[in-house]
mmCIF file of C-alpha atoms and ligand atoms in Angstrom:
data_model
loop_
_atom_site.group_PDB
_atom_site.id
_atom_site.type_symbol
_atom_site.label_atom_id
_atom_site.label_comp_id
_atom_site.label_asym_id
_atom_site.label_seq_id
_atom_site.Cartn_x
_atom_site.Cartn_y
_atom_site.Cartn_z
ATOM 1 C CA MET G 298 -78.604 -157.692 -7.910
ATOM 2 C CA ASP G 299 -76.532 -154.386 -7.833
ATOM 3 C CA ALA G 300 -73.443 -155.592 -5.986
ATOM 4 C CA PRO G 301 -70.339 -157.555 -6.924
ATOM 5 C CA GLN G 302 -70.556 -161.237 -5.788
ATOM 6 C CA PRO G 303 -67.669 -162.909 -4.135
ATOM 7 C CA THR G 304 -65.798 -165.344 -6.391
ATOM 8 C CA LEU G 305 -64.766 -168.912 -5.615
ATOM 9 C CA GLN G 306 -61.175 -168.072 -6.322
ATOM 10 C CA SER G 307 -61.170 -165.228 -3.751
ATOM 11 C CA ILE G 308 -62.620 -167.760 -1.154
ATOM 12 C CA ILE G 309 -59.813 -170.345 -2.035
ATOM 13 C CA GLU G 310 -57.199 -167.586 -1.576
ATOM 14 C CA PHE G 311 -58.646 -166.660 1.746
ATOM 15 C CA VAL G 312 -58.628 -170.184 3.110
ATOM 16 C CA ARG G 313 -54.994 -170.593 1.841
ATOM 17 C CA ALA G 314 -54.011 -167.369 3.618
ATOM 18 C CA GLN G 315 -55.642 -168.792 6.774
ATOM 19 C CA ALA G 316 -53.713 -172.041 6.476
ATOM 20 C CA LEU G 317 -56.813 -174.052 6.734
ATOM 21 C CA PHE G 318 -55.385 -176.669 4.374
ATOM 22 C CA PRO G 319 -51.693 -177.735 4.042
ATOM 23 C CA PRO G 320 -49.951 -175.250 1.794
ATOM 24 C CA ASP G 321 -49.361 -177.332 -1.336
ATOM 25 C CA GLU G 322 -52.650 -179.113 -1.573
ATOM 26 C CA ARG G 323 -55.033 -178.619 -4.485
ATOM 27 C CA ILE G 324 -58.213 -176.958 -3.218
ATOM 28 C CA ALA G 325 -61.503 -177.004 -5.088
ATOM 29 C CA GLY G 326 -64.878 -175.774 -4.087
ATOM 30 C CA ARG G 327 -68.476 -174.572 -5.049
ATOM 31 C CA GLU G 328 -71.022 -172.205 -3.777
ATOM 32 C CA ILE G 329 -73.739 -174.153 -1.909
ATOM 33 C CA GLY G 330 -75.693 -171.376 -0.251
ATOM 34 C CA ASP G 331 -79.383 -171.005 -1.211
ATOM 35 C CA GLY G 332 -80.295 -168.462 1.556
ATOM 36 C CA ASN G 333 -81.380 -164.888 1.360
ATOM 37 C CA VAL G 334 -78.706 -163.289 3.369
ATOM 38 C CA ASN G 335 -75.086 -164.580 2.894
ATOM 39 C CA TYR G 336 -72.776 -166.618 0.493
ATOM 40 C CA VAL G 337 -71.882 -170.172 1.569
ATOM 41 C CA TYR G 338 -69.051 -172.301 0.027
ATOM 42 C CA ARG G 339 -67.915 -175.804 0.404
ATOM 43 C CA LEU G 340 -64.232 -176.336 -0.192
ATOM 44 C CA TRP G 341 -62.271 -179.503 -0.302
ATOM 45 C CA SER G 342 -58.771 -180.775 -0.732
ATOM 46 C CA GLU G 343 -58.444 -182.814 -3.989
ATOM 47 C CA ASP G 344 -55.463 -184.528 -2.374
ATOM 48 C CA SER G 345 -56.652 -185.542 1.023
ATOM 49 C CA GLY G 346 -60.410 -185.165 0.609
ATOM 50 C CA ALA G 347 -60.618 -183.030 3.761
ATOM 51 C CA SER G 348 -63.375 -180.452 3.484
ATOM 52 C CA LEU G 349 -64.900 -177.399 5.170
ATOM 53 C CA VAL G 350 -67.662 -174.902 4.837
ATOM 54 C CA VAL G 351 -66.997 -171.005 4.563
ATOM 55 C CA LYS G 352 -69.800 -168.612 5.195
ATOM 56 C CA LEU G 353 -69.262 -165.029 4.026
ATOM 57 C CA ALA G 354 -71.352 -162.008 5.020
ATOM 58 C CA MET G 355 -71.132 -159.210 2.537
ATOM 59 C CA PRO G 356 -72.189 -155.677 3.724
ATOM 60 C CA TYR G 357 -75.553 -156.082 2.230
ATOM 61 C CA LEU G 358 -78.538 -158.472 1.999
ATOM 62 C CA ARG G 359 -77.711 -161.066 -0.670
ATOM 63 C CA CYS G 360 -81.262 -161.342 -2.022
ATOM 64 C CA VAL G 361 -81.659 -157.628 -2.597
ATOM 65 C CA GLY G 362 -78.210 -156.261 -3.207
ATOM 66 C CA LYS G 363 -76.271 -153.105 -2.199
ATOM 67 C CA SER G 364 -79.381 -151.078 -1.821
ATOM 68 C CA TYR G 365 -80.106 -153.129 1.384
ATOM 69 C CA ALA G 366 -77.178 -152.520 3.608
ATOM 70 C CA LEU G 367 -76.433 -155.097 6.324
ATOM 71 C CA PRO G 368 -73.328 -154.886 8.528
ATOM 72 C CA ILE G 369 -70.960 -157.875 8.364
ATOM 73 C CA GLU G 370 -70.931 -157.898 12.139
ATOM 74 C CA ARG G 371 -73.846 -160.383 11.979
ATOM 75 C CA VAL G 372 -71.213 -163.073 11.543
ATOM 76 C CA VAL G 373 -69.756 -162.138 14.978
ATOM 77 C CA ARG G 374 -73.239 -162.925 16.560
ATOM 78 C CA GLU G 375 -73.603 -166.055 14.573
ATOM 79 C CA ALA G 376 -70.234 -167.280 15.702
ATOM 80 C CA ASP G 377 -71.083 -166.274 19.365
ATOM 81 C CA ALA G 378 -74.383 -168.157 19.093
ATOM 82 C CA LEU G 379 -72.801 -171.306 17.666
ATOM 83 C CA GLU G 380 -70.318 -171.250 20.526
ATOM 84 C CA LEU G 381 -73.045 -170.847 23.186
ATOM 85 C CA GLN G 382 -75.353 -173.373 21.515
ATOM 86 C CA GLY G 383 -72.337 -175.743 21.290
ATOM 87 C CA ARG G 384 -71.844 -175.524 25.118
ATOM 88 C CA TYR G 385 -75.451 -176.398 25.910
ATOM 89 C CA ALA G 386 -76.359 -178.614 22.959
ATOM 90 C CA PRO G 387 -73.078 -180.201 21.833
ATOM 91 C CA SER G 388 -73.095 -181.972 18.500
ATOM 92 C CA LEU G 389 -76.500 -180.394 17.692
ATOM 93 C CA VAL G 390 -74.773 -177.348 15.991
ATOM 94 C CA PRO G 391 -71.966 -177.078 13.460
ATOM 95 C CA GLN G 392 -68.475 -176.941 14.980
ATOM 96 C CA VAL G 393 -66.722 -173.643 14.316
ATOM 97 C CA LEU G 394 -63.279 -174.181 12.882
ATOM 98 C CA ARG G 395 -62.147 -170.528 12.484
ATOM 99 C CA ARG G 396 -63.818 -167.149 12.878
ATOM 100 C CA CYS G 397 -62.560 -164.065 11.074
ATOM 101 C CA ASP G 398 -64.840 -161.476 12.588
ATOM 102 C CA ALA G 399 -63.210 -158.501 10.782
ATOM 103 C CA GLN G 400 -63.642 -160.091 7.305
ATOM 104 C CA GLY G 401 -67.223 -161.310 8.055
ATOM 105 C CA VAL G 402 -66.148 -164.938 7.578
ATOM 106 C CA LEU G 403 -67.029 -168.063 9.533
ATOM 107 C CA VAL G 404 -65.388 -171.410 8.713
ATOM 108 C CA MET G 405 -67.269 -174.491 9.931
ATOM 109 C CA GLU G 406 -67.320 -178.237 9.755
ATOM 110 C CA ASP G 407 -68.753 -179.619 6.510
ATOM 111 C CA LEU G 408 -72.045 -181.287 7.145
ATOM 112 C CA SER G 409 -72.704 -182.230 3.533
ATOM 113 C CA ALA G 410 -73.165 -185.880 4.664
ATOM 114 C CA LEU G 411 -76.406 -184.721 6.205
ATOM 115 C CA ARG G 412 -79.525 -183.326 4.437
ATOM 116 C CA VAL G 413 -81.552 -180.243 4.736
ATOM 117 C CA LEU G 414 -84.799 -181.193 6.503
ATOM 118 C CA ARG G 415 -87.048 -179.124 4.195
ATOM 119 C CA HIS G 416 -85.771 -181.082 1.174
ATOM 120 C CA GLU G 417 -86.177 -184.339 2.877
ATOM 121 C CA LEU G 418 -89.713 -183.545 3.891
ATOM 122 C CA LEU G 419 -90.493 -182.727 0.388
ATOM 123 C CA GLN G 420 -89.122 -186.217 -0.611
ATOM 124 C CA GLN G 421 -91.171 -187.730 2.307
ATOM 125 C CA VAL G 422 -88.175 -189.112 4.074
ATOM 126 C CA LYS G 423 -88.579 -189.863 7.764
ATOM 127 C CA TYR G 424 -85.943 -189.487 10.419
ATOM 128 C CA PRO G 425 -86.883 -191.300 13.613
ATOM 129 C CA ARG G 426 -84.293 -189.519 15.847
ATOM 130 C CA PHE G 427 -85.245 -186.165 14.758
ATOM 131 C CA ALA G 428 -88.015 -185.233 17.268
ATOM 132 C CA GLU G 429 -86.010 -186.300 20.259
ATOM 133 C CA GLN G 430 -82.914 -184.482 19.085
ATOM 134 C CA ILE G 431 -84.543 -181.190 18.211
ATOM 135 C CA ALA G 432 -86.356 -181.095 21.443
ATOM 136 C CA THR G 433 -82.901 -181.591 23.231
ATOM 137 C CA PHE G 434 -81.598 -178.568 21.467
ATOM 138 C CA LEU G 435 -84.681 -176.411 22.100
ATOM 139 C CA ALA G 436 -85.124 -177.337 25.746
ATOM 140 C CA ALA G 437 -81.427 -176.857 26.549
ATOM 141 C CA MET G 438 -81.131 -173.545 24.863
ATOM 142 C CA ALA G 439 -84.456 -172.146 26.298
ATOM 143 C CA PHE G 440 -83.609 -173.140 29.865
ATOM 144 C CA TYR G 441 -79.900 -172.596 30.241
ATOM 145 C CA THR G 442 -79.810 -169.215 28.577
ATOM 146 C CA SER G 443 -82.787 -167.893 30.614
ATOM 147 C CA ASP G 444 -82.945 -166.268 34.116
ATOM 148 C CA LEU G 445 -84.220 -169.674 35.371
ATOM 149 C CA ALA G 446 -80.698 -171.106 35.110
ATOM 150 C CA ALA G 447 -78.250 -168.289 34.398
ATOM 151 C CA SER G 448 -77.293 -165.984 37.195
ATOM 152 C CA GLY G 449 -78.586 -162.477 36.863
ATOM 153 C CA GLY G 450 -75.289 -160.878 35.903
ATOM 154 C CA GLU G 451 -74.158 -163.379 33.456
ATOM 155 C CA LYS G 452 -77.495 -163.446 31.631
ATOM 156 C CA LYS G 453 -77.600 -159.607 31.274
ATOM 157 C CA ARG G 454 -74.043 -159.645 29.892
ATOM 158 C CA LEU G 455 -75.022 -162.195 27.389
ATOM 159 C CA GLU G 456 -78.229 -160.161 26.340
ATOM 160 C CA GLY G 457 -75.811 -157.299 25.382
ATOM 161 C CA ARG G 458 -73.557 -159.526 23.347
ATOM 162 C CA PHE G 459 -76.580 -160.720 21.270
ATOM 163 C CA ILE G 460 -78.261 -157.339 20.483
ATOM 164 C CA ASN G 461 -78.959 -157.816 16.836
ATOM 165 C CA PRO G 462 -80.888 -154.824 15.500
ATOM 166 C CA GLU G 463 -80.562 -155.114 11.797
ATOM 167 C CA LEU G 464 -81.464 -158.739 11.588
ATOM 168 C CA CYS G 465 -84.255 -158.302 14.138
ATOM 169 C CA ARG G 466 -85.612 -155.471 12.211
ATOM 170 C CA ILE G 467 -86.003 -157.755 9.040
ATOM 171 C CA GLN G 468 -88.089 -160.251 11.196
ATOM 172 C CA GLU G 469 -90.150 -157.379 12.872
ATOM 173 C CA ASP G 470 -91.152 -156.129 9.391
ATOM 174 C CA LEU G 471 -91.488 -159.322 7.454
ATOM 175 C CA ILE G 472 -93.070 -161.575 10.037
ATOM 176 C CA PHE G 473 -95.196 -159.175 12.290
ATOM 177 C CA SER G 474 -96.131 -156.286 10.098
ATOM 178 C CA ASP G 475 -96.135 -156.703 6.382
ATOM 179 C CA PRO G 476 -98.391 -159.716 6.045
ATOM 180 C CA TYR G 477 -101.308 -157.862 7.705
ATOM 181 C CA PHE G 478 -101.829 -155.243 5.006
ATOM 182 C CA ASP G 479 -101.298 -154.820 1.304
ATOM 183 C CA CYS G 480 -97.581 -154.052 1.705
ATOM 184 C CA PRO G 481 -95.584 -153.602 -1.612
ATOM 185 C CA ARG G 482 -92.974 -155.841 -0.189
ATOM 186 C CA ASN G 483 -95.382 -158.791 -0.039
ATOM 187 C CA VAL G 484 -95.032 -161.404 -2.750
ATOM 188 C CA VAL G 485 -98.605 -162.320 -3.555
ATOM 189 C CA ASN G 486 -99.849 -165.264 -5.711
ATOM 190 C CA PRO G 487 -102.334 -163.390 -8.074
ATOM 191 C CA ALA G 488 -105.010 -166.215 -7.390
ATOM 192 C CA LEU G 489 -104.772 -165.531 -3.662
ATOM 193 C CA ARG G 490 -105.167 -161.783 -3.893
ATOM 194 C CA PRO G 491 -109.036 -161.704 -3.960
ATOM 195 C CA TYR G 492 -109.058 -163.668 -0.612
ATOM 196 C CA LEU G 493 -106.410 -161.449 0.751
ATOM 197 C CA VAL G 494 -108.205 -158.151 -0.169
ATOM 198 C CA GLY G 495 -111.582 -159.389 0.524
ATOM 199 C CA THR G 496 -111.029 -161.247 3.860
ATOM 200 C CA PHE G 497 -107.587 -161.558 5.252
ATOM 201 C CA PHE G 498 -106.408 -157.957 5.318
ATOM 202 C CA ARG G 499 -109.807 -157.052 6.903
ATOM 203 C CA ARG G 500 -109.159 -159.343 9.868
ATOM 204 C CA SER G 501 -108.440 -156.616 12.452
ATOM 205 C CA ASP G 502 -108.729 -159.190 15.230
ATOM 206 C CA VAL G 503 -105.893 -161.131 13.614
ATOM 207 C CA ARG G 504 -103.717 -158.014 13.055
ATOM 208 C CA LEU G 505 -104.234 -157.016 16.697
ATOM 209 C CA VAL G 506 -102.932 -160.314 18.047
ATOM 210 C CA ALA G 507 -100.041 -160.265 15.655
ATOM 211 C CA SER G 508 -99.196 -156.793 16.826
ATOM 212 C CA GLN G 509 -99.330 -157.862 20.510
ATOM 213 C CA TYR G 510 -96.755 -160.586 19.706
ATOM 214 C CA LYS G 511 -94.716 -158.076 17.807
ATOM 215 C CA LEU G 512 -94.319 -156.196 20.997
ATOM 216 C CA LYS G 513 -93.337 -159.287 22.845
ATOM 217 C CA TYR G 514 -90.704 -159.951 20.074
ATOM 218 C CA LEU G 515 -89.511 -156.475 20.467
ATOM 219 C CA THR G 516 -89.290 -156.440 24.254
ATOM 220 C CA GLN G 517 -89.094 -159.931 25.907
ATOM 221 C CA ARG G 518 -85.527 -161.020 26.670
ATOM 222 C CA GLU G 519 -86.198 -164.471 27.942
ATOM 223 C CA CYS G 520 -83.447 -166.533 26.433
ATOM 224 C CA LEU G 521 -81.107 -166.868 23.397
ATOM 225 C CA VAL G 522 -83.372 -167.703 20.471
ATOM 226 C CA HIS G 523 -82.077 -169.084 17.089
ATOM 227 C CA GLY G 524 -84.400 -166.630 15.452
ATOM 228 C CA ASP G 525 -85.077 -168.540 12.096
ATOM 229 C CA LEU G 526 -85.686 -172.124 12.981
ATOM 230 C CA HIS G 527 -87.551 -173.123 9.871
ATOM 231 C CA THR G 528 -87.033 -176.518 8.255
ATOM 232 C CA GLY G 529 -84.257 -175.086 6.090
ATOM 233 C CA SER G 530 -82.241 -174.245 9.023
ATOM 234 C CA ILE G 531 -81.889 -177.939 10.155
ATOM 235 C CA PHE G 532 -79.653 -180.760 8.807
ATOM 236 C CA VAL G 533 -80.846 -184.316 9.405
ATOM 237 C CA GLY G 534 -79.396 -187.628 9.241
ATOM 238 C CA PRO G 535 -80.162 -191.122 10.525
ATOM 239 C CA GLU G 536 -78.053 -190.496 13.699
ATOM 240 C CA ARG G 537 -77.496 -186.649 13.924
ATOM 241 C CA THR G 538 -79.575 -183.533 13.833
ATOM 242 C CA VAL G 539 -77.756 -180.125 13.392
ATOM 243 C CA VAL G 540 -79.326 -176.803 13.788
ATOM 244 C CA PHE G 541 -77.412 -174.154 11.608
ATOM 245 C CA ASP G 542 -77.635 -170.477 10.472
ATOM 246 C CA PRO G 543 -78.357 -168.777 13.793
ATOM 247 C CA GLU G 544 -77.653 -165.204 12.282
ATOM 248 C CA PHE G 545 -81.106 -163.954 13.353
ATOM 249 C CA CYS G 546 -80.266 -164.846 16.972
ATOM 250 C CA PHE G 547 -80.903 -162.597 19.884
ATOM 251 C CA PHE G 548 -82.398 -162.603 23.438
ATOM 252 C CA GLY G 549 -86.053 -162.971 22.684
ATOM 253 C CA PRO G 550 -89.263 -164.785 23.513
ATOM 254 C CA MET G 551 -88.780 -168.328 24.547
ATOM 255 C CA ALA G 552 -91.687 -169.785 22.518
ATOM 256 C CA PHE G 553 -90.476 -168.191 19.217
ATOM 257 C CA ASP G 554 -88.223 -171.009 17.919
ATOM 258 C CA LEU G 555 -90.598 -173.806 18.790
ATOM 259 C CA GLY G 556 -93.526 -171.972 17.294
ATOM 260 C CA LYS G 557 -91.604 -171.153 14.112
ATOM 261 C CA LEU G 558 -90.535 -174.869 13.746
ATOM 262 C CA LEU G 559 -94.073 -176.294 14.294
ATOM 263 C CA GLY G 560 -95.446 -173.579 11.873
ATOM 264 C CA ASN G 561 -93.130 -174.855 9.197
ATOM 265 C CA LEU G 562 -93.957 -178.425 9.855
ATOM 266 C CA SER G 563 -97.761 -177.573 9.569
ATOM 267 C CA ILE G 564 -97.071 -175.915 6.211
ATOM 268 C CA ASN G 565 -95.637 -179.107 5.068
ATOM 269 C CA TYR G 566 -98.617 -181.026 6.283
ATOM 270 C CA PHE G 567 -100.925 -178.805 4.228
ATOM 271 C CA CYS G 568 -98.810 -178.773 1.084
ATOM 272 C CA TRP G 569 -99.618 -182.482 0.222
ATOM 273 C CA SER G 570 -103.158 -181.367 -0.852
ATOM 274 C CA ALA G 571 -101.796 -180.002 -4.081
ATOM 275 C CA ARG G 572 -98.514 -181.925 -4.679
ATOM 276 C CA PRO G 573 -98.241 -184.863 -7.056
ATOM 277 C CA GLY G 574 -97.934 -188.485 -5.828
ATOM 278 C CA PRO G 575 -100.048 -191.373 -4.567
ATOM 279 C CA ALA G 576 -102.711 -190.294 -1.992
ATOM 280 C CA ALA G 577 -101.765 -193.172 0.245
ATOM 281 C CA ASP G 578 -98.095 -191.938 0.499
ATOM 282 C CA HIS G 579 -99.326 -188.395 1.297
ATOM 283 C CA ALA G 580 -101.597 -189.731 4.081
ATOM 284 C CA ASP G 581 -98.842 -191.792 5.489
ATOM 285 C CA PHE G 582 -96.492 -188.866 5.512
ATOM 286 C CA ARG G 583 -99.022 -186.547 6.986
ATOM 287 C CA ALA G 584 -99.448 -189.058 9.929
ATOM 288 C CA TYR G 585 -95.640 -188.844 10.376
ATOM 289 C CA ILE G 586 -95.679 -184.950 10.417
ATOM 290 C CA ALA G 587 -98.535 -184.952 12.911
ATOM 291 C CA GLN G 588 -96.634 -187.328 15.098
ATOM 292 C CA LEU G 589 -93.496 -185.220 14.844
ATOM 293 C CA ILE G 590 -95.426 -182.106 15.989
ATOM 294 C CA VAL G 591 -96.840 -183.972 19.026
ATOM 295 C CA GLU G 592 -93.486 -185.534 19.882
ATOM 296 C CA ILE G 593 -91.471 -182.467 19.557
ATOM 297 C CA TYR G 594 -93.760 -180.443 21.890
ATOM 298 C CA GLY G 595 -94.211 -183.332 24.344
ATOM 299 C CA GLN G 596 -90.434 -184.038 24.545
ATOM 300 C CA PHE G 597 -89.649 -180.365 24.811
ATOM 301 C CA VAL G 598 -91.827 -180.096 27.946
ATOM 302 C CA VAL G 599 -90.351 -183.252 29.559
ATOM 303 C CA LYS G 600 -86.712 -182.141 28.901
ATOM 304 C CA PHE G 601 -87.398 -178.479 29.917
ATOM 305 C CA SER G 602 -89.073 -179.670 33.150
ATOM 306 C CA GLN G 603 -86.172 -181.974 33.931
ATOM 307 C CA HIS G 604 -83.711 -179.023 33.520
ATOM 308 C CA TRP G 605 -85.953 -176.955 35.784
ATOM 309 C CA GLN G 606 -85.994 -179.621 38.475
ATOM 310 C CA GLN G 607 -82.241 -180.232 38.332
ATOM 311 C CA ASP G 608 -80.725 -176.778 37.653
ATOM 312 C CA GLY G 609 -83.387 -174.101 38.553
ATOM 313 C CA ARG G 610 -81.295 -171.368 40.114
ATOM 314 C CA ASP G 611 -83.659 -168.556 40.859
ATOM 315 C CA PRO G 612 -85.766 -169.054 43.981
ATOM 316 C CA LEU G 613 -88.888 -168.617 41.764
ATOM 317 C CA THR G 614 -88.210 -171.982 40.271
ATOM 318 C CA GLY G 615 -89.239 -173.521 43.637
ATOM 319 C CA VAL G 616 -92.334 -171.688 44.183
ATOM 320 C CA PRO G 617 -95.377 -174.062 44.040
ATOM 321 C CA GLY G 618 -97.375 -173.727 40.897
ATOM 322 C CA PHE G 619 -94.874 -171.441 39.150
ATOM 323 C CA ALA G 620 -93.570 -174.060 36.642
ATOM 324 C CA GLU G 621 -97.124 -175.043 35.603
ATOM 325 C CA SER G 622 -98.191 -171.294 35.017
ATOM 326 C CA PHE G 623 -94.991 -170.733 33.163
ATOM 327 C CA LEU G 624 -95.540 -173.657 30.803
ATOM 328 C CA ARG G 625 -99.146 -172.583 30.316
ATOM 329 C CA SER G 626 -98.131 -169.157 29.105
ATOM 330 C CA PHE G 627 -95.416 -170.838 27.032
ATOM 331 C CA PHE G 628 -97.918 -173.066 25.271
ATOM 332 C CA VAL G 629 -100.242 -170.189 24.403
ATOM 333 C CA ASP G 630 -97.298 -168.186 23.035
ATOM 334 C CA THR G 631 -96.028 -171.092 21.031
ATOM 335 C CA LEU G 632 -99.407 -171.313 19.298
ATOM 336 C CA ALA G 633 -99.276 -167.705 18.602
ATOM 337 C CA TYR G 634 -95.834 -167.743 16.874
ATOM 338 C CA TRP G 635 -96.912 -170.981 15.075
ATOM 339 C CA ALA G 636 -99.814 -169.201 13.480
ATOM 340 C CA ILE G 637 -97.818 -165.999 12.864
ATOM 341 C CA VAL G 638 -95.237 -168.078 10.939
ATOM 342 C CA MET G 639 -97.768 -169.913 8.891
ATOM 343 C CA ILE G 640 -99.198 -166.613 7.800
ATOM 344 C CA ARG G 641 -95.943 -164.901 6.854
ATOM 345 C CA ARG G 642 -94.971 -167.639 4.519
ATOM 346 C CA MET G 643 -98.051 -167.421 2.383
ATOM 347 C CA HIS G 644 -97.854 -163.993 1.082
ATOM 348 C CA GLY G 645 -95.086 -162.197 2.829
ATOM 349 C CA LEU G 646 -91.559 -161.358 1.193
ATOM 350 C CA ALA G 647 -90.149 -164.884 1.871
ATOM 351 C CA HIS G 648 -92.056 -168.091 1.076
ATOM 352 C CA ASN G 649 -91.560 -171.779 1.567
ATOM 353 C CA LEU G 650 -90.720 -174.195 -1.181
ATOM 354 C CA ASP G 651 -93.302 -176.546 0.176
ATOM 355 C CA ILE G 652 -96.070 -174.155 -1.115
ATOM 356 C CA ASP G 653 -94.179 -172.305 -3.819
ATOM 357 C CA GLY G 654 -93.411 -175.689 -5.401
ATOM 358 C CA ILE G 655 -97.099 -176.188 -6.185
ATOM 359 C CA PRO G 656 -96.963 -175.106 -9.923
ATOM 360 C CA ASP G 657 -100.622 -174.294 -10.528
ATOM 361 C CA GLU G 658 -101.435 -170.930 -9.039
ATOM 362 C CA VAL G 659 -105.047 -171.681 -8.371
ATOM 363 C CA GLU G 660 -104.315 -174.958 -6.576
ATOM 364 C CA ARG G 661 -101.584 -173.145 -4.730
ATOM 365 C CA ALA G 662 -103.968 -170.480 -3.702
ATOM 366 C CA LYS G 663 -106.476 -173.065 -2.248
ATOM 367 C CA VAL G 664 -103.755 -174.446 -0.051
ATOM 368 C CA GLN G 665 -102.669 -171.031 0.999
ATOM 369 C CA GLU G 666 -106.096 -169.853 1.806
ATOM 370 C CA ALA G 667 -106.725 -173.047 3.996
ATOM 371 C CA ILE G 668 -103.396 -172.296 5.762
ATOM 372 C CA LEU G 669 -104.250 -168.749 6.395
ATOM 373 C CA GLU G 670 -107.724 -169.648 7.732
ATOM 374 C CA ALA G 671 -106.147 -172.458 10.004
ATOM 375 C CA ALA G 672 -103.616 -169.880 11.252
ATOM 376 C CA CYS G 673 -106.282 -167.205 12.001
ATOM 377 C CA GLN G 674 -108.198 -169.865 14.101
ATOM 378 C CA LEU G 675 -105.043 -170.824 15.896
ATOM 379 C CA LEU G 676 -104.021 -167.200 16.541
ATOM 380 C CA THR G 677 -107.362 -165.817 17.805
ATOM 381 C CA LYS G 678 -108.415 -168.937 19.750
ATOM 382 C CA ARG G 679 -104.988 -169.794 21.200
ATOM 383 C CA GLU G 680 -106.110 -169.507 24.770
ATOM 384 C CA SER G 681 -108.920 -172.035 24.376
ATOM 385 C CA TYR G 682 -106.462 -174.856 23.784
ATOM 386 C CA PHE G 683 -104.817 -176.915 26.532
ATOM 387 C CA ASP G 684 -103.262 -179.885 24.657
ATOM 388 C CA ILE G 685 -101.063 -180.216 21.626
ATOM 389 C CA ASN G 686 -103.262 -183.009 20.194
ATOM 390 C CA GLU G 687 -106.384 -180.732 20.491
ATOM 391 C CA VAL G 688 -104.483 -178.049 18.529
ATOM 392 C CA LEU G 689 -103.639 -180.431 15.764
ATOM 393 C CA GLN G 690 -107.211 -181.661 15.409
ATOM 394 C CA ALA G 691 -108.369 -178.019 15.209
ATOM 395 C CA LEU G 692 -105.713 -177.239 12.491
ATOM 396 C CA LEU G 693 -106.380 -180.406 10.476
ATOM 397 C CA ARG G 694 -110.184 -179.429 10.045
ATOM 398 C CA PHE G 695 -108.897 -176.824 7.561
ATOM 399 C CA VAL G 696 -106.926 -179.072 5.280
ATOM 400 C CA PRO G 697 -108.426 -178.871 1.785
HETATM 401 C C1 LIG N 295 -84.716 -161.004 3.600
HETATM 402 S S1 LIG N 295 -84.559 -162.268 4.445
HETATM 403 C C2 LIG N 295 -86.068 -163.062 4.364
HETATM 404 C C3 LIG N 295 -86.276 -164.168 5.369
HETATM 405 O O1 LIG N 295 -85.376 -165.165 5.273
HETATM 406 C C4 LIG N 295 -85.022 -165.797 6.515
HETATM 407 O O2 LIG N 295 -85.477 -167.048 6.434
HETATM 408 C C5 LIG N 295 -85.695 -164.932 7.479
HETATM 409 O O3 LIG N 295 -86.840 -165.603 8.175
HETATM 410 C C6 LIG N 295 -86.062 -163.680 6.810
HETATM 411 O O4 LIG N 295 -87.384 -163.124 7.209
HETATM 412 MG MG1 LIG N 296 -81.099 -168.738 6.838
#
């Protein structure tokens, strides 16, 4: 890290200047962010107990430092995304309390009563309402920000507002390019290296499909995508699911968010092969993850189709057979992004705790290799699947 970090004191002074708490209250706080990009603080009044969250963008990438410049305008896009998501998926995103675009600061409701989904999955905690709620979010955003529902003019204006070149560039490199060759930016488990060099990096068929999907990511402007919908970008609770951190948002491929989420859930499914704990608990939790994947996909299709029936604006939405052909392409694209995300989290720059938390590097490599093999199958054979259960069965054959 070669850049000064913000201090808690400077954040407290900022919220005082913004009058976010009554003037004479005692304010305390702490840094709660564990992301790669920004700083996040929780602040509370020691008098009333009222609390809020402050997200601060510095003009660089947090996990690298000043040498990786990143404009603070990313907070403007994030705030715009939260506002648009709040319109179509109310209560499923954090409420914005104040936006200070010039300072790169976003103040949001404090959601610390909820839990980060990734950590809950690693504790094998189940949330019965999650599948339905996340499908509601995904279907509403996919449909209502697309040309299917929005009028041409409004949609094109929105596309312009969400052009996000610096953050998209990170994903273009880290998701679609680096994992397919021995890129110096990759972070490789030494025990996995022989498989990568001897097998994975030689899979020109896999690299070809990943490149085809990179071009879709670069050029398709279908709807507002969150852009980083992994299990660390979702809060869960018994009653409420909240999707946060949309800084990688842009108008992009509709299947990207769902594919990313299902890829991350699949990684969790595989990780139990090498995590400690009773085998019966692992088997039970895996059954839950498999059910989540099927339910999320199924509920997405139901909800998206309902939106289409009720609010389809463009005449193409009424053309016989169009919805079916659209959903077929969407399914195939979802499988592709699902596989691509499984791959990038094994040996790209940024990994998942699900796998990196496996202490023994040889055990970890066995799971990583199985995930990479499963993902290669999914990516190259994506057009041969027609049903989510069939996909799941195919993937599970690779579980070590
Ligand atoms: C340098 S940022 C690394 C990754 O973190 C986020 O989760 C994004 O997916 C990005 O690729
Ligand atoms: Mg993030």
